[in-house]
Amino acid sequence: MQEILSSLKIDQKINRLANQVLENCFEEKEIHIGGIVGNGIILATRLANIIAENSDLKVNLFEIKLNKKEPWSDTIELTSDKKNLENGFIVLVDDVLNSGKTMQYALIELLQFPTKAIKTVVLVDRKHRRFPIKADFVGLTLSTTLKERVEVILEKNQQKAYLV
């Protein structure tokens, strides 16, 4: 295992990502931040807290629950009422963007109703796409082999990103 992001670097990346989102939605009064189940919602919560502390924006945080291995096999659930998200500025968050499958299926769910904008945020982008997804805001872009994987730990006592 090779460490690619230390705890300090992760904090710096999350702060930078939050500020990039803020700069991108400066005309908004309210934004909706959706984190994909697992590390995506942890990252989304941290981004939402930083944005709320540094702006007058109303921030609505919600979780996107889906089967990451086979997202087509189960219903995708949002912990926010879709009516609240309609015509909103939505930020879709996950920790690692690899093939794009997880984010693609989450995006399909969000496109079931009208939105003002949808922006994507990832901590690590591996660039191995099989789906037409791009991240608007990226903490770290990493070139890896297909056999390698990125593992991110975002726990309070320990946070690191590894190349395995």
CSV table of C-alpha atoms in Angstrom, one decimal:
chain,number,residue,atom,x,y,z
A,1,MET,CA,0.0,0.0,0.0
A,2,GLN,CA,1.3,3.4,-1.0
A,3,GLU,CA,-0.1,6.5,0.8
A,4,ILE,CA,-1.3,9.0,-1.8
A,5,LEU,CA,-3.0,11.5,0.6
A,6,SER,CA,-2.2,12.2,4.3
A,7,SER,CA,-4.7,13.4,6.8
A,8,LEU,CA,-3.5,17.0,6.3
A,9,LYS,CA,-3.6,16.8,2.5
A,10,ILE,CA,-7.2,15.4,2.7
A,11,ASP,CA,-8.2,18.3,4.9
A,12,GLN,CA,-6.6,20.7,2.4
A,13,LYS,CA,-8.3,19.1,-0.6
A,14,ILE,CA,-11.7,19.1,1.1
A,15,ASN,CA,-11.3,22.8,2.0
A,16,ARG,CA,-10.3,23.6,-1.6
A,17,LEU,CA,-13.2,21.6,-3.0
A,18,ALA,CA,-15.7,23.4,-0.8
A,19,ASN,CA,-14.3,26.8,-1.8
A,20,GLN,CA,-14.5,25.8,-5.5
A,21,VAL,CA,-18.2,24.8,-5.1
A,22,LEU,CA,-18.8,28.1,-3.3
A,23,GLU,CA,-17.2,30.1,-6.1
A,24,ASN,CA,-19.3,28.2,-8.6
A,25,CYS,CA,-22.7,28.8,-7.0
A,26,PHE,CA,-22.2,32.3,-5.6
A,27,GLU,CA,-25.5,33.5,-7.2
A,28,GLU,CA,-27.5,30.7,-5.4
A,29,LYS,CA,-29.4,31.1,-2.2
A,30,GLU,CA,-29.6,27.4,-1.6
A,31,ILE,CA,-27.7,24.3,-2.7
A,32,HIS,CA,-28.4,20.6,-2.3
A,33,ILE,CA,-25.3,18.4,-1.6
A,34,GLY,CA,-25.9,14.6,-2.2
A,35,GLY,CA,-23.3,12.1,-1.0
A,36,ILE,CA,-23.2,8.6,-2.3
A,37,VAL,CA,-23.6,6.0,0.4
A,38,GLY,CA,-20.3,5.2,2.2
A,39,ASN,CA,-17.4,7.7,1.9
A,40,GLY,CA,-19.4,9.9,-0.4
A,41,ILE,CA,-21.8,11.0,2.3
A,42,ILE,CA,-19.0,11.5,4.7
A,43,LEU,CA,-17.2,13.8,2.2
A,44,ALA,CA,-20.5,15.5,1.4
A,45,THR,CA,-21.1,16.2,5.1
A,46,ARG,CA,-17.7,17.8,5.5
A,47,LEU,CA,-18.2,19.9,2.3
A,48,ALA,CA,-21.6,21.0,3.5
A,49,ASN,CA,-20.2,22.1,6.9
A,50,ILE,CA,-17.4,24.1,5.4
A,51,ILE,CA,-19.8,25.8,2.9
A,52,ALA,CA,-22.3,26.6,5.7
A,53,GLU,CA,-19.6,28.1,7.9
A,54,ASN,CA,-18.2,30.3,5.1
A,55,SER,CA,-21.4,31.6,3.4
A,56,ASP,CA,-25.0,32.5,3.8
A,57,LEU,CA,-26.1,29.7,1.6
A,58,LYS,CA,-28.8,27.3,2.8
A,59,VAL,CA,-27.2,23.9,2.5
A,60,ASN,CA,-29.4,20.8,2.2
A,61,LEU,CA,-27.5,17.6,2.7
A,62,PHE,CA,-28.9,14.3,1.5
A,63,GLU,CA,-27.7,10.7,0.9
A,64,ILE,CA,-27.9,8.7,-2.2
A,65,LYS,CA,-28.3,5.0,-1.4
A,66,LEU,CA,-27.5,2.5,-4.1
A,67,ASN,CA,-25.9,-0.8,-4.7
A,68,LYS,CA,-22.4,0.2,-5.8
A,69,LYS,CA,-21.5,-3.2,-7.4
A,70,GLU,CA,-24.8,-3.5,-9.3
A,71,PRO,CA,-26.6,-0.2,-9.2
A,72,TRP,CA,-29.3,-1.4,-11.7
A,73,SER,CA,-30.3,-4.2,-9.4
A,74,ASP,CA,-32.0,-2.2,-6.6
A,75,THR,CA,-34.0,0.9,-6.3
A,76,ILE,CA,-31.9,4.0,-5.8
A,77,GLU,CA,-33.0,6.0,-2.8
A,78,LEU,CA,-32.6,9.7,-1.9
A,79,THR,CA,-32.9,10.7,1.7
A,80,SER,CA,-34.3,14.1,0.5
A,81,ASP,CA,-37.8,14.5,-0.9
A,82,LYS,CA,-37.4,14.9,-4.7
A,83,LYS,CA,-39.8,17.9,-4.5
A,84,ASN,CA,-37.2,19.7,-2.4
A,85,LEU,CA,-34.6,19.1,-5.1
A,86,GLU,CA,-36.7,20.2,-8.1
A,87,ASN,CA,-35.1,23.2,-9.9
A,88,GLY,CA,-32.3,23.2,-7.4
A,89,PHE,CA,-28.5,23.5,-7.7
A,90,ILE,CA,-27.3,20.0,-6.9
A,91,VAL,CA,-23.8,18.9,-6.0
A,92,LEU,CA,-23.2,15.1,-6.4
A,93,VAL,CA,-20.3,13.8,-4.2
A,94,ASP,CA,-18.3,10.6,-4.0
A,95,ASP,CA,-14.8,9.8,-2.8
A,96,VAL,CA,-13.3,8.1,-5.8
A,97,LEU,CA,-14.2,8.3,-9.5
A,98,ASN,CA,-13.1,5.2,-11.3
A,99,SER,CA,-15.2,3.7,-14.1
A,100,GLY,CA,-18.0,6.3,-13.5
A,101,LYS,CA,-20.7,3.6,-12.9
A,102,THR,CA,-21.8,4.6,-9.4
A,103,MET,CA,-21.9,8.3,-10.2
A,104,GLN,CA,-23.7,7.6,-13.6
A,105,TYR,CA,-26.5,5.7,-11.9
A,106,ALA,CA,-26.8,8.4,-9.2
A,107,LEU,CA,-26.9,11.0,-11.9
A,108,ILE,CA,-29.7,9.1,-13.8
A,109,GLU,CA,-31.8,9.2,-10.6
A,110,LEU,CA,-31.2,13.0,-10.2
A,111,LEU,CA,-32.2,13.6,-13.8
A,112,GLN,CA,-35.7,12.2,-13.2
A,113,PHE,CA,-36.8,15.7,-12.2
A,114,PRO,CA,-35.9,19.2,-13.4
A,115,THR,CA,-32.8,20.8,-11.9
A,116,LYS,CA,-31.0,24.1,-12.3
A,117,ALA,CA,-27.6,22.5,-12.3
A,118,ILE,CA,-25.8,19.4,-11.3
A,119,LYS,CA,-22.1,19.5,-10.4
A,120,THR,CA,-19.9,16.6,-9.5
A,121,VAL,CA,-17.2,16.5,-6.8
A,122,VAL,CA,-14.7,13.7,-6.1
A,123,LEU,CA,-11.7,13.5,-3.8
A,124,VAL,CA,-9.7,11.2,-6.2
A,125,ASP,CA,-10.2,10.8,-9.9
A,126,ARG,CA,-8.6,7.7,-11.4
A,127,LYS,CA,-9.5,8.5,-15.1
A,128,HIS,CA,-10.5,4.9,-15.9
A,129,ARG,CA,-13.9,5.7,-17.5
A,130,ARG,CA,-16.4,3.2,-18.9
A,131,PHE,CA,-19.2,5.6,-18.4
A,132,PRO,CA,-19.5,9.2,-19.8
A,133,ILE,CA,-18.9,11.0,-16.4
A,134,LYS,CA,-16.5,13.8,-15.6
A,135,ALA,CA,-15.9,15.4,-12.3
A,136,ASP,CA,-16.3,19.2,-12.2
A,137,PHE,CA,-14.2,19.5,-9.0
A,138,VAL,CA,-11.4,17.1,-8.2
A,139,GLY,CA,-9.1,16.9,-5.2
A,140,LEU,CA,-6.4,14.7,-6.8
A,141,THR,CA,-6.2,13.3,-10.3
A,142,LEU,CA,-4.2,10.0,-10.4
A,143,SER,CA,-2.9,7.8,-13.2
A,144,THR,CA,-3.1,4.2,-12.1
A,145,THR,CA,-3.1,0.8,-13.8
A,146,LEU,CA,-6.4,-1.1,-14.1
A,147,LYS,CA,-5.2,-3.6,-11.5
A,148,GLU,CA,-4.6,-0.9,-8.8
A,149,ARG,CA,-7.3,0.6,-6.7
A,150,VAL,CA,-7.7,3.6,-4.5
A,151,GLU,CA,-8.8,3.1,-0.9
A,152,VAL,CA,-10.0,6.2,1.0
A,153,ILE,CA,-10.5,6.2,4.8
A,154,LEU,CA,-12.4,9.2,6.1
A,155,GLU,CA,-12.9,8.4,9.8
A,156,LYS,CA,-12.6,11.0,12.5
A,157,ASN,CA,-9.5,9.5,14.1
A,158,GLN,CA,-7.9,8.3,10.9
A,159,GLN,CA,-8.1,9.6,7.3
A,160,LYS,CA,-5.8,8.6,4.5
A,161,ALA,CA,-5.9,7.6,0.9
A,162,TYR,CA,-3.9,4.7,-0.4
A,163,LEU,CA,-3.1,3.2,-3.7
A,164,VAL,CA,-3.4,-0.6,-3.4
